[in-house]
Tab-separated table of C-alpha atoms in Angstrom:
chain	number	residue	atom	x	y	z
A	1	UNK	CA	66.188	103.380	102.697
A	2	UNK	CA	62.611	103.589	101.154
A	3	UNK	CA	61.345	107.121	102.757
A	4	UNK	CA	60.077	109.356	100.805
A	5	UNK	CA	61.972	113.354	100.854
A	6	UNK	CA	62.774	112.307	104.154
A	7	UNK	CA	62.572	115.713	106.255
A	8	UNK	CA	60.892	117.521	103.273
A	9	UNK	CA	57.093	118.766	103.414
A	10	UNK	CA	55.815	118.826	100.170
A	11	UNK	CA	56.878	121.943	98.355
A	12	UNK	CA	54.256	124.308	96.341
A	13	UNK	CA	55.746	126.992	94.012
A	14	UNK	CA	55.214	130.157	95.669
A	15	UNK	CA	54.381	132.026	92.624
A	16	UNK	CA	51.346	129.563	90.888
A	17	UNK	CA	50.838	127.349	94.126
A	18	UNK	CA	51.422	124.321	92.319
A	19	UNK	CA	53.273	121.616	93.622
A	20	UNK	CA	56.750	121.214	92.701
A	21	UNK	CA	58.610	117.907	92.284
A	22	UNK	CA	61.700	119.408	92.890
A	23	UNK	CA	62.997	122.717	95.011
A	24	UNK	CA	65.056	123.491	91.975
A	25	UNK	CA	62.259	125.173	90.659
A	26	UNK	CA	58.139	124.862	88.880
A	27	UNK	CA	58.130	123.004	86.034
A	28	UNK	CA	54.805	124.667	85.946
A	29	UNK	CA	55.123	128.283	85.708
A	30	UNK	CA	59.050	128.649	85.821
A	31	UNK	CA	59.448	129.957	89.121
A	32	UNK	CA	62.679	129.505	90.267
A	33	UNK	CA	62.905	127.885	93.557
A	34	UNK	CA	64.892	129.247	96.867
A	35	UNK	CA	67.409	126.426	97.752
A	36	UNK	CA	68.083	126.405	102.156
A	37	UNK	CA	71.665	127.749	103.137
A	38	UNK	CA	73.989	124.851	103.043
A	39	UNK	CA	74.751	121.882	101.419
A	40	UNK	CA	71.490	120.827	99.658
A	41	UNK	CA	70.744	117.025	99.462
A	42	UNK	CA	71.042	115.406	96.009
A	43	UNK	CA	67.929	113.256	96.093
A	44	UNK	CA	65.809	116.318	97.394
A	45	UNK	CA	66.868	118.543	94.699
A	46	UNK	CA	65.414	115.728	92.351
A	47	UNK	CA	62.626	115.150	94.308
A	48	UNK	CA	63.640	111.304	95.009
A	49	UNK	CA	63.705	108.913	97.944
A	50	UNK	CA	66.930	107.979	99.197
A	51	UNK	CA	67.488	105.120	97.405
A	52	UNK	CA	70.336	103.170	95.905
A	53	UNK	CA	67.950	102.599	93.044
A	54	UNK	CA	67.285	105.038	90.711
A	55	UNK	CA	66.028	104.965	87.171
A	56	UNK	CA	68.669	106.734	85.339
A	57	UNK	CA	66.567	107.506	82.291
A	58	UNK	CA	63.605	109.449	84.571
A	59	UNK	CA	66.578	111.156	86.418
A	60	UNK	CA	67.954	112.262	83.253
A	61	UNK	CA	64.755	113.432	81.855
A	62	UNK	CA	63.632	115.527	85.385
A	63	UNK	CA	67.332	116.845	84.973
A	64	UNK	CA	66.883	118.276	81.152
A	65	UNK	CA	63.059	119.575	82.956
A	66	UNK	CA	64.707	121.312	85.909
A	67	UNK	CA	67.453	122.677	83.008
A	68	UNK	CA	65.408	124.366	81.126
A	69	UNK	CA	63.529	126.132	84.454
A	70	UNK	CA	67.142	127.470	85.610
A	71	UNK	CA	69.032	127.900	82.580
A	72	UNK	CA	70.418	131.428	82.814
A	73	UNK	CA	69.061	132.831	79.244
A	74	UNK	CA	65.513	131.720	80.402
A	75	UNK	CA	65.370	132.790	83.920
A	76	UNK	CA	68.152	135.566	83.989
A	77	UNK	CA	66.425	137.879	81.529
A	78	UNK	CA	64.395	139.795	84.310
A	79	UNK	CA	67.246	140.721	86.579
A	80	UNK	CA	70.723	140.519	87.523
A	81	UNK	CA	69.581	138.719	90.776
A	82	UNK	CA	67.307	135.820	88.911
A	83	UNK	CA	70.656	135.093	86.985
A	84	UNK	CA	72.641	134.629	89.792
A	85	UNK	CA	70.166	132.496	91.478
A	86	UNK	CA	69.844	130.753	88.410
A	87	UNK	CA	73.371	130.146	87.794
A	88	UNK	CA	73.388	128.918	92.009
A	89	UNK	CA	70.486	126.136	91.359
A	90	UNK	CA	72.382	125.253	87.751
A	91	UNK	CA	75.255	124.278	89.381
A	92	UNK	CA	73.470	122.392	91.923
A	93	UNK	CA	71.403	120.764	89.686
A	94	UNK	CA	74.061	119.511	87.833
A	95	UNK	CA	76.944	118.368	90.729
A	96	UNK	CA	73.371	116.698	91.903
A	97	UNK	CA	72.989	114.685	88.554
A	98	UNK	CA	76.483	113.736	88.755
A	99	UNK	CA	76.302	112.151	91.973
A	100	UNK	CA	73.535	110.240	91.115
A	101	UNK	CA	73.825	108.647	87.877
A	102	UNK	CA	77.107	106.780	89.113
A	103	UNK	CA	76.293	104.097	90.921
A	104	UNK	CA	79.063	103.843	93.304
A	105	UNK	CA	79.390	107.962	93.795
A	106	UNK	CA	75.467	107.280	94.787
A	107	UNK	CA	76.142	104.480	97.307
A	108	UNK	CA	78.952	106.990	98.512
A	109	UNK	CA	76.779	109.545	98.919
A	110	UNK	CA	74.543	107.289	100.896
A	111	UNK	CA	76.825	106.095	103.325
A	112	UNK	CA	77.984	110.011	103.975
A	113	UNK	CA	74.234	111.153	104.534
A	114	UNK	CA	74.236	107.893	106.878
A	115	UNK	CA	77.124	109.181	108.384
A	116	UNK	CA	79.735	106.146	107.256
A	117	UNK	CA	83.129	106.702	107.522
A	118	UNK	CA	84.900	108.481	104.367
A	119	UNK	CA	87.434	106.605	102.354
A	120	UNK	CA	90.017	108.590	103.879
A	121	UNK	CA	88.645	107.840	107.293
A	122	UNK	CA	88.709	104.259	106.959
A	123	UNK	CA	91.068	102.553	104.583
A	124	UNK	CA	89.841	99.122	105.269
A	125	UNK	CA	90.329	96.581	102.135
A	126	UNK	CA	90.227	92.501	102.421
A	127	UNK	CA	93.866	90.986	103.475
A	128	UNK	CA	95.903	90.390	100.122
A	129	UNK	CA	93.930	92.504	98.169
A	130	UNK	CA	96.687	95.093	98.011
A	131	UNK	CA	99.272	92.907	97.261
A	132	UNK	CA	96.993	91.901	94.796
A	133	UNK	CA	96.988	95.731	93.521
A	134	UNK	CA	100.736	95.878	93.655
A	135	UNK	CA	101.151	92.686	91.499
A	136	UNK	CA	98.479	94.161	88.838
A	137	UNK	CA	100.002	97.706	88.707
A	138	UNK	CA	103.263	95.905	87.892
A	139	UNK	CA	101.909	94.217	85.486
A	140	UNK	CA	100.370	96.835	84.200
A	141	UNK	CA	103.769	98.628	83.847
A	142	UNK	CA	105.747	95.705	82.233
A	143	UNK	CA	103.038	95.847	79.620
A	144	UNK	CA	103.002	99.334	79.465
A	145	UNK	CA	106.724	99.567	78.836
A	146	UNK	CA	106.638	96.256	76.738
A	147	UNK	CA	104.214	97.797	74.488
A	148	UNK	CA	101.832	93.952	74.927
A	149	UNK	CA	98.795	94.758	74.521
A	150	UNK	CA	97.570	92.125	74.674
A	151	UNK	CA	98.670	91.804	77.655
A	152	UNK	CA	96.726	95.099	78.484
A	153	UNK	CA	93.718	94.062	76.717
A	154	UNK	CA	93.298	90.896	79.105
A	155	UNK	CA	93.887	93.033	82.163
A	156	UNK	CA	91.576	95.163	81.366
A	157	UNK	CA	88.584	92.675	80.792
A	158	UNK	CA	89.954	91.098	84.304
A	159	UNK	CA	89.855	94.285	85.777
A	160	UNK	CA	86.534	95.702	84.662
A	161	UNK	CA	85.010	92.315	85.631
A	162	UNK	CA	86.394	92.687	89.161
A	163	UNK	CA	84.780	96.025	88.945
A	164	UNK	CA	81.322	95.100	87.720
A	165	UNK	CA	81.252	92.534	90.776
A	166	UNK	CA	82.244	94.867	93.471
A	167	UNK	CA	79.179	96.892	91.932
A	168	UNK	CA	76.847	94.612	91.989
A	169	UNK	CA	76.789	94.073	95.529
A	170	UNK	CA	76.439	98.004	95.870
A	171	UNK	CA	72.098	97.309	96.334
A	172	UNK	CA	72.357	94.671	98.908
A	173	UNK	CA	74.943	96.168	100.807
A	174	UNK	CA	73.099	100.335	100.888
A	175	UNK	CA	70.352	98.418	102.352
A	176	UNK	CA	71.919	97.761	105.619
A	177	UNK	CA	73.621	101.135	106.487
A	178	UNK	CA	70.616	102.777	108.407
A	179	UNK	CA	69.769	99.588	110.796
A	180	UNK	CA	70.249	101.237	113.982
A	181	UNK	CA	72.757	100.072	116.543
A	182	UNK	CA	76.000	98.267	116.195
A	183	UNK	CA	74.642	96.332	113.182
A	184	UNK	CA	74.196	99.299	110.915
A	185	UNK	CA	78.018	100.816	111.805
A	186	UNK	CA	78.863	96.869	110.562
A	187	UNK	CA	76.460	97.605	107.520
A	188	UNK	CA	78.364	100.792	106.936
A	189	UNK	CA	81.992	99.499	107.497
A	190	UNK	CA	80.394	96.575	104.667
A	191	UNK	CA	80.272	99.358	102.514
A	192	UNK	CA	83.299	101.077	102.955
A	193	UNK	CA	85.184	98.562	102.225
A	194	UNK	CA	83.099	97.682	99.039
A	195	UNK	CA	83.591	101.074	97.702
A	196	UNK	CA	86.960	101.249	98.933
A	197	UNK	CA	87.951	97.557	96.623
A	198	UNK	CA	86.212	99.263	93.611
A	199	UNK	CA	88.213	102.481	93.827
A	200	UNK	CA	91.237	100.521	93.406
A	201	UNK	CA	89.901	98.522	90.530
A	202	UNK	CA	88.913	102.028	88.799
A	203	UNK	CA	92.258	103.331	89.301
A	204	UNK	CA	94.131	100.213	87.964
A	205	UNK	CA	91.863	100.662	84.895
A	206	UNK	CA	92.913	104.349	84.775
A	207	UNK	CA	96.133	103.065	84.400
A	208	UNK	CA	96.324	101.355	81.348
A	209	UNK	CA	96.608	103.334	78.124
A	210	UNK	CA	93.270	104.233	76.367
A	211	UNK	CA	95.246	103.636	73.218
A	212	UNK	CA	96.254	100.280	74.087
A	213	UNK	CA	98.447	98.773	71.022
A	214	UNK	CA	96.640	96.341	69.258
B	1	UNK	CA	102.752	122.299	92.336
B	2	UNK	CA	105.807	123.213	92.683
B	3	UNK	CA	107.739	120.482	94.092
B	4	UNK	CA	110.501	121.029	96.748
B	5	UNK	CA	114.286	120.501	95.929
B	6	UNK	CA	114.233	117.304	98.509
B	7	UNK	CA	111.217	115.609	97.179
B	8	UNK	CA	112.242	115.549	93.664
B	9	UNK	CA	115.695	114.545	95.140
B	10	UNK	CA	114.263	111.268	96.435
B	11	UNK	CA	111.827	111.223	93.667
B	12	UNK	CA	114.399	110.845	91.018
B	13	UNK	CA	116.829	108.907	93.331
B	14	UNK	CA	114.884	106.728	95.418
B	15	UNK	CA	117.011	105.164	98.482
B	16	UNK	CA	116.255	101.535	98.614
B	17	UNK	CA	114.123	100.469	96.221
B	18	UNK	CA	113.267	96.409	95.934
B	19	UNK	CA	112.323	93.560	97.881
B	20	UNK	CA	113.724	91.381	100.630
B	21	UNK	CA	112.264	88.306	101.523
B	22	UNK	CA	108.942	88.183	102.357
B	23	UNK	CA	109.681	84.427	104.397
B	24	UNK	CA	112.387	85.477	105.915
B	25	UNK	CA	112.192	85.346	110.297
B	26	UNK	CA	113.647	88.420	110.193
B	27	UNK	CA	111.838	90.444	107.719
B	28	UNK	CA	108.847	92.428	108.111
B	29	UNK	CA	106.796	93.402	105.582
B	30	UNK	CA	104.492	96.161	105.480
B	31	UNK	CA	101.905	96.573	102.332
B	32	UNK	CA	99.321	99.824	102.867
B	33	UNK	CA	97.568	102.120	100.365
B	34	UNK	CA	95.053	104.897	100.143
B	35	UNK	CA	91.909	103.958	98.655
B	36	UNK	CA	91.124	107.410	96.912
B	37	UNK	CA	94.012	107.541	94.814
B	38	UNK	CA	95.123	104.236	94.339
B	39	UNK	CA	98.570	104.676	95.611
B	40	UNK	CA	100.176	100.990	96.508
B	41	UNK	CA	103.129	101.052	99.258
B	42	UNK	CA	105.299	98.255	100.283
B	43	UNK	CA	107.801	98.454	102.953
B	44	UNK	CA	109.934	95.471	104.260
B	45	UNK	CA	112.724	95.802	107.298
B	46	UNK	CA	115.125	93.698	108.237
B	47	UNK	CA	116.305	93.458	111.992
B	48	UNK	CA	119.350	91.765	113.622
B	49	UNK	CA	119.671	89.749	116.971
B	50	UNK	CA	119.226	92.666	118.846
B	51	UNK	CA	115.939	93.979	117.105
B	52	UNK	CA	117.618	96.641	115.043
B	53	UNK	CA	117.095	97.522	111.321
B	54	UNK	CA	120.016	96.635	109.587
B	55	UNK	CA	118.188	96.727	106.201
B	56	UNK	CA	115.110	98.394	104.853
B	57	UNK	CA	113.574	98.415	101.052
B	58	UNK	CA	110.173	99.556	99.683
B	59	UNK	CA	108.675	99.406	96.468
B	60	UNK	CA	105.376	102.139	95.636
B	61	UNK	CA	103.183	102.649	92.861
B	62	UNK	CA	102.013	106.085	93.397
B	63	UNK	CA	102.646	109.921	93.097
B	64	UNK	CA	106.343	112.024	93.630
B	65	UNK	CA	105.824	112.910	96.593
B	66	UNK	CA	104.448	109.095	97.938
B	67	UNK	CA	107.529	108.102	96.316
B	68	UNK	CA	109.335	110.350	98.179
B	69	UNK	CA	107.944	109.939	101.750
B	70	UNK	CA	108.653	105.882	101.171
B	71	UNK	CA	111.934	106.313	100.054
B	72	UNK	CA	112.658	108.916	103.097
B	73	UNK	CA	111.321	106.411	105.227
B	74	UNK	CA	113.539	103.921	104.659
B	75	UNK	CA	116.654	106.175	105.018
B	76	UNK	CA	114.908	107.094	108.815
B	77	UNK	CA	114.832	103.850	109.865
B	78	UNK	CA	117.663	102.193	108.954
B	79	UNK	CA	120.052	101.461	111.955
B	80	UNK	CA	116.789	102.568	114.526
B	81	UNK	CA	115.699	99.313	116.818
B	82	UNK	CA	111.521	98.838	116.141
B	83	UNK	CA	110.847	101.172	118.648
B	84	UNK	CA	112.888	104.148	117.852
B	85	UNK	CA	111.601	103.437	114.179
B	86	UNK	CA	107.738	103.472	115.538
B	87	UNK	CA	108.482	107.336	117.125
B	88	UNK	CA	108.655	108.511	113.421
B	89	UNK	CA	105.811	110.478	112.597
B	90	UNK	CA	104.239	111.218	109.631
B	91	UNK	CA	104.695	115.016	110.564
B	92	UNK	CA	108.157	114.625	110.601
B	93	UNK	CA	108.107	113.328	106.958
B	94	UNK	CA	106.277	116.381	105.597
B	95	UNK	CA	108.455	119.034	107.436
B	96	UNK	CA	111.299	117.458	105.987
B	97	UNK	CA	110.514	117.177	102.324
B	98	UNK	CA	107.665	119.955	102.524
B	99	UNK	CA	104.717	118.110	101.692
B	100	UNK	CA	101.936	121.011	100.628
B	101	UNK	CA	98.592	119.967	102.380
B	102	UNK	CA	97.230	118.132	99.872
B	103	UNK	CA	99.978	115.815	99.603
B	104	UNK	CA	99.813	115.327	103.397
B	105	UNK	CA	97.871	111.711	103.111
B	106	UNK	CA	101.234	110.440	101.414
B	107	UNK	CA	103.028	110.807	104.662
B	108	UNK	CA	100.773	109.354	106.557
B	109	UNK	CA	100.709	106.465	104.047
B	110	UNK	CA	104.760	105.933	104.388
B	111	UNK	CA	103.619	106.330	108.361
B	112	UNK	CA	101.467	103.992	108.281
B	113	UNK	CA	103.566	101.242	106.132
B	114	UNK	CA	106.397	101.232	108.966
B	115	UNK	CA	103.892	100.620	111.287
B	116	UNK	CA	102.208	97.523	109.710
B	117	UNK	CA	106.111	96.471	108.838
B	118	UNK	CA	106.740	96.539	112.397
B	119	UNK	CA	103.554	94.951	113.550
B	120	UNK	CA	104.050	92.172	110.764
B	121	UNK	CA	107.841	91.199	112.105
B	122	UNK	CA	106.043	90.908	115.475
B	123	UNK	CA	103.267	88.654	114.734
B	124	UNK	CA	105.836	86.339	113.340
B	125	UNK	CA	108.039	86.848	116.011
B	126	UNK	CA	105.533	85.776	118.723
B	127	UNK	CA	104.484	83.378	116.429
B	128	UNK	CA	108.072	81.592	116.436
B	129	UNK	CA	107.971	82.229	119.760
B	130	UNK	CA	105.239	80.080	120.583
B	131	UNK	CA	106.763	77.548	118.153
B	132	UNK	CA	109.615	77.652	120.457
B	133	UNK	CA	107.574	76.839	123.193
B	134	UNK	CA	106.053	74.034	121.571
B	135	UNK	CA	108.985	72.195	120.937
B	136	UNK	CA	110.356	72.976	124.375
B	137	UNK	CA	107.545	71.221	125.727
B	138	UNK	CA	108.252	67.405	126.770
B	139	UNK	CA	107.646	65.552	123.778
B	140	UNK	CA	105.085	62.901	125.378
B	141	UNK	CA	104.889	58.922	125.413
B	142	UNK	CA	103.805	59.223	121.467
């Protein structure tokens, strides 16, 4: 998972032939770029390897860069075409950026460009875990309905502990979902099930009442 | 959404709601869920001598209409033997309480629970089987 714009040449604005980070469009001049029909690639648009890691303070400011080149004021003033295309590369600028800067929608991502198996596809978790999830949501409930919260307030520590664990592994675990052969579809099914055991630690956390009594 | 007349009937009266016990022989207990939406499932059967369910009870944590396809579910298979109960298909569920497309994946959940119910009673079946055959077996000069 270190190449560089895997499958992309590098890209030169067409209008001041300077090179362009991103296909979004030229920080340089302001050109706006010409995205290829079809689902774009999130890294491309940002100009960035496809890599779990990702330096979320760079990627946020490229993203207020490449903002300000497609921002529909700036670049739809000429013509009713530049603002649509505009408006086109906003919006896929910005469901880019939201892929990205979460961690686990990025190692999500990255198993679907590796071609890994969709949480839908494969609902594999560890054995007990969803009894475990049954026991916690009903737990959750008596608390709920109990008005404890303190009760609440300790599952929710317990919970977004579980959480933070099942994300740390996210690094170690992207790395081995390209290894060709049987090893990476074990790599990827590593994965899925990672992601899969956070999902249900997010949604228990969903669960319990922002307003929590004290 | 607007929800049909016989999904918010089982919605707001599930059929068979609870437990029955997990270490019982003759209970199988089934415990799936969807990882995008978090939705829990459990469903336990109970069969007689002959391999019929005489009893079935789930419990989910989840939407209507998941609610709804478990609680259907049981009402199916009660009465069936395991392999009349294993012909139920989740397509069945959603003509009958007409599931809209996105709610398909709760049918196939409730699917999918009666399934790993089945397959649980049968691991322990073979498992007392083998039991069985152990202490058949001459006991030895020990």
């Amino acid at each position: 998972m270190t190449s560089s714009r895997p499958g992309t040449p590098p890209i030169r604005c067409t209008e001041c032939q300077q090179p362009m980070d991103s296909p979004i469009g030229c920080a340089t001049c302001g050109a706006l770029g010409q995205l290829p029909a079809g689902n774009v690639d999130c890294f491309t648009l940002f100009g960035l390897p496809h890599r779990f890691e990702v330096d979320l303070k760079a990627l946020h400011t490229r993203l207020l860069t490449l903002s300000r080149v497609v921002h529909p004021d700036v670049a739809g003033v000429a013509t009713p075409e530049k603002r649509e295309q505009a408006l086109r590369l906003s919006s896929e600028l910005n469901r880019a950026y939201e892929t990205l800067r979460d961690p686990v929608a990025r190692a999500e991502y990255l198993l679907h460009l590796a071609g890994g198996p969709s949480a839908s596809d494969d609902k594999s978790v560890p054995p007990e875990l969803l009894s475990e999830v049954m026991t916690l949501r009903e737990e959750i409930e008596e608390a709920t309905t109990g008005g404890n919260g303190q009760a609440l307030r300790s599952l929710k520590t317990d919970l977004a502990a579980r959480r933070e664990s099942g994300m740390a592994q996210l690094a170690a675990l992207v790395e081995g979902i390209e290894t060709p052969g049987e090893a990476g579809e074990q790599g990827r099914k590593r994965l899925r099930v990672a992601l899969n055991v956070i999902k249900y630690w997010s949604n228990l956390l969903e669960r319990i009442p922002a307003a929590a009594p004290i | 959404m607007a929800y049909g007349e016989k999904i918010l009937d089982h919605y707001n009266q599930p059929r068979n709601v609870g437990s029955l016990n997990r270490d019982d022989p003759r209970v199988g207990t089934g415990v799936v869920g969807a990882p995008e939406c978090g939705d829990v499932m459990k469903l336990q059967i109970q069969v007689d001598d002959d391999e019929r369910i005489v009893d079935a009870k789930f419990k989910t944590f989840g939407c209507g209409s998941a609610i709804a396809s478990s609680s259907l579910a049981t009402e199916w298979i009660k009465g069936k033997t395991l392999d009349e109960a294993l012909t139920i298909k989740n397509t069945d569920i959603v003509r009958e309480l007409a599931l809209p497309p996105v709610k398909i994946h709760c049918s196939v959940l409730a699917e999918d629970a009666i399934r790993a119910a089945i397959a649980d009673l049968k691991t322990k079946r073979s498992g007392q089987q083998e039991d069985a055959a152990l202490d058949a077996q001459p006991t030895g000069t020990k």
